[in-house]
Amino acid sequence: MGVLYPAGVALGASPSLLAGVIISGAAFGDNLAPISDTTICSATSQDVDVPGVVKSRLKYALAAGIITIICTIIYGNMTSSGISLRKSRLFRR
């Protein structure tokens, strides 16, 4: 968040949309990462192997990810401050 958020805002992205997308991506990755603390704790507490936990979460995480991507695209197209390199402060002369 500390690197991606300022860079996205500097490119002209909507700050609220950008924050939501970064947090959504982090939650998605945390759910499917085999070396994540939440994955290891849930596997240990349920006496299941870690790959089994990741495999069982995959269908739910993908469904939520697809819905999030669709909603982000719709909301991003509705806002007037989408990323545009021509409008960006970095590429002005």
CSV table of C-alpha atoms in Angstrom, one decimal:
chain,number,residue,atom,x,y,z
A,1,MET,CA,0.0,0.0,0.0
A,2,GLY,CA,2.8,2.4,0.8
A,3,VAL,CA,4.4,2.1,-2.6
A,4,LEU,CA,1.4,1.4,-4.9
A,5,TYR,CA,-1.0,3.9,-3.5
A,6,PRO,CA,1.1,7.1,-4.0
A,7,ALA,CA,2.2,5.8,-7.4
A,8,GLY,CA,-1.4,5.2,-8.5
A,9,VAL,CA,-2.6,8.6,-7.2
A,10,ALA,CA,0.3,10.3,-9.0
A,11,LEU,CA,-0.9,8.6,-12.2
A,12,GLY,CA,-4.3,10.0,-11.7
A,13,ALA,CA,-6.3,7.0,-10.3
A,14,SER,CA,-9.3,7.5,-8.1
A,15,PRO,CA,-7.9,7.4,-4.5
A,16,SER,CA,-10.9,5.5,-3.0
A,17,LEU,CA,-11.0,3.0,-5.9
A,18,LEU,CA,-7.3,2.5,-5.7
A,19,ALA,CA,-7.3,1.9,-1.9
A,20,GLY,CA,-10.1,-0.7,-2.4
A,21,VAL,CA,-8.3,-2.5,-5.2
A,22,ILE,CA,-5.1,-2.7,-3.3
A,23,ILE,CA,-6.8,-4.1,-0.1
A,24,SER,CA,-8.8,-6.5,-2.2
A,25,GLY,CA,-5.7,-7.8,-3.9
A,26,ALA,CA,-3.9,-8.2,-0.6
A,27,ALA,CA,-6.9,-10.2,0.9
A,28,PHE,CA,-7.0,-12.4,-2.2
A,29,GLY,CA,-3.3,-13.1,-2.1
A,30,ASP,CA,-3.4,-13.8,1.7
A,31,ASN,CA,-6.2,-16.4,1.2
A,32,LEU,CA,-4.3,-18.3,-1.4
A,33,ALA,CA,-0.7,-18.0,-0.2
A,34,PRO,CA,0.6,-21.3,1.2
A,35,ILE,CA,3.1,-19.5,3.4
A,36,SER,CA,0.5,-17.1,4.8
A,37,ASP,CA,0.1,-17.0,8.6
A,38,THR,CA,-3.7,-17.4,8.3
A,39,THR,CA,-3.4,-20.3,6.0
A,40,ILE,CA,-0.9,-22.1,8.3
A,41,CYS,CA,-2.9,-21.4,11.4
A,42,SER,CA,-6.1,-22.6,9.9
A,43,ALA,CA,-4.5,-25.8,8.6
A,44,THR,CA,-2.8,-26.5,11.9
A,45,SER,CA,-6.0,-25.9,14.0
A,46,GLN,CA,-8.0,-28.2,11.7
A,47,ASP,CA,-5.4,-30.9,11.4
A,48,VAL,CA,-5.3,-30.5,7.6
A,49,ASP,CA,-2.3,-30.1,5.3
A,50,VAL,CA,-1.6,-26.6,3.9
A,51,PRO,CA,-2.1,-27.5,0.2
A,52,GLY,CA,-5.5,-28.9,1.1
A,53,VAL,CA,-6.5,-25.6,2.7
A,54,VAL,CA,-5.3,-23.6,-0.3
A,55,LYS,CA,-7.2,-26.0,-2.7
A,56,SER,CA,-10.4,-25.7,-0.7
A,57,ARG,CA,-10.2,-21.9,-0.6
A,58,LEU,CA,-9.4,-21.6,-4.3
A,59,LYS,CA,-13.0,-21.7,-5.7
A,60,TYR,CA,-14.3,-19.2,-3.1
A,61,ALA,CA,-11.4,-16.8,-3.6
A,62,LEU,CA,-11.6,-17.0,-7.4
A,63,ALA,CA,-15.4,-16.3,-7.3
A,64,ALA,CA,-14.9,-13.3,-5.0
A,65,GLY,CA,-12.0,-12.1,-7.1
A,66,ILE,CA,-14.0,-12.2,-10.4
A,67,ILE,CA,-16.9,-10.4,-8.8
A,68,THR,CA,-14.5,-7.8,-7.4
A,69,ILE,CA,-12.8,-7.3,-10.8
A,70,ILE,CA,-16.2,-6.8,-12.5
A,71,CYS,CA,-17.4,-4.3,-9.9
A,72,THR,CA,-14.0,-2.4,-10.1
A,73,ILE,CA,-14.3,-2.1,-13.8
A,74,ILE,CA,-17.9,-0.9,-13.6
A,75,TYR,CA,-17.1,1.6,-10.9
A,76,GLY,CA,-13.8,2.7,-12.5
A,77,ASN,CA,-15.7,3.5,-15.8
A,78,MET,CA,-18.3,5.5,-13.9
A,79,THR,CA,-15.7,7.8,-12.2
A,80,SER,CA,-14.2,10.6,-14.2
A,81,SER,CA,-10.7,10.2,-12.6
A,82,GLY,CA,-9.6,6.9,-14.1
A,83,ILE,CA,-6.0,6.5,-15.0
A,84,SER,CA,-5.0,8.4,-18.1
A,85,LEU,CA,-1.4,9.0,-19.0
A,86,ARG,CA,-2.3,12.1,-20.9
A,87,LYS,CA,-3.9,13.7,-17.8
A,88,SER,CA,-1.1,12.5,-15.5
A,89,ARG,CA,1.1,15.0,-13.8
A,90,LEU,CA,4.1,12.8,-14.6
A,91,PHE,CA,3.7,13.1,-18.3
A,92,ARG,CA,2.9,16.8,-18.6
A,93,ARG,CA,5.3,19.1,-20.3
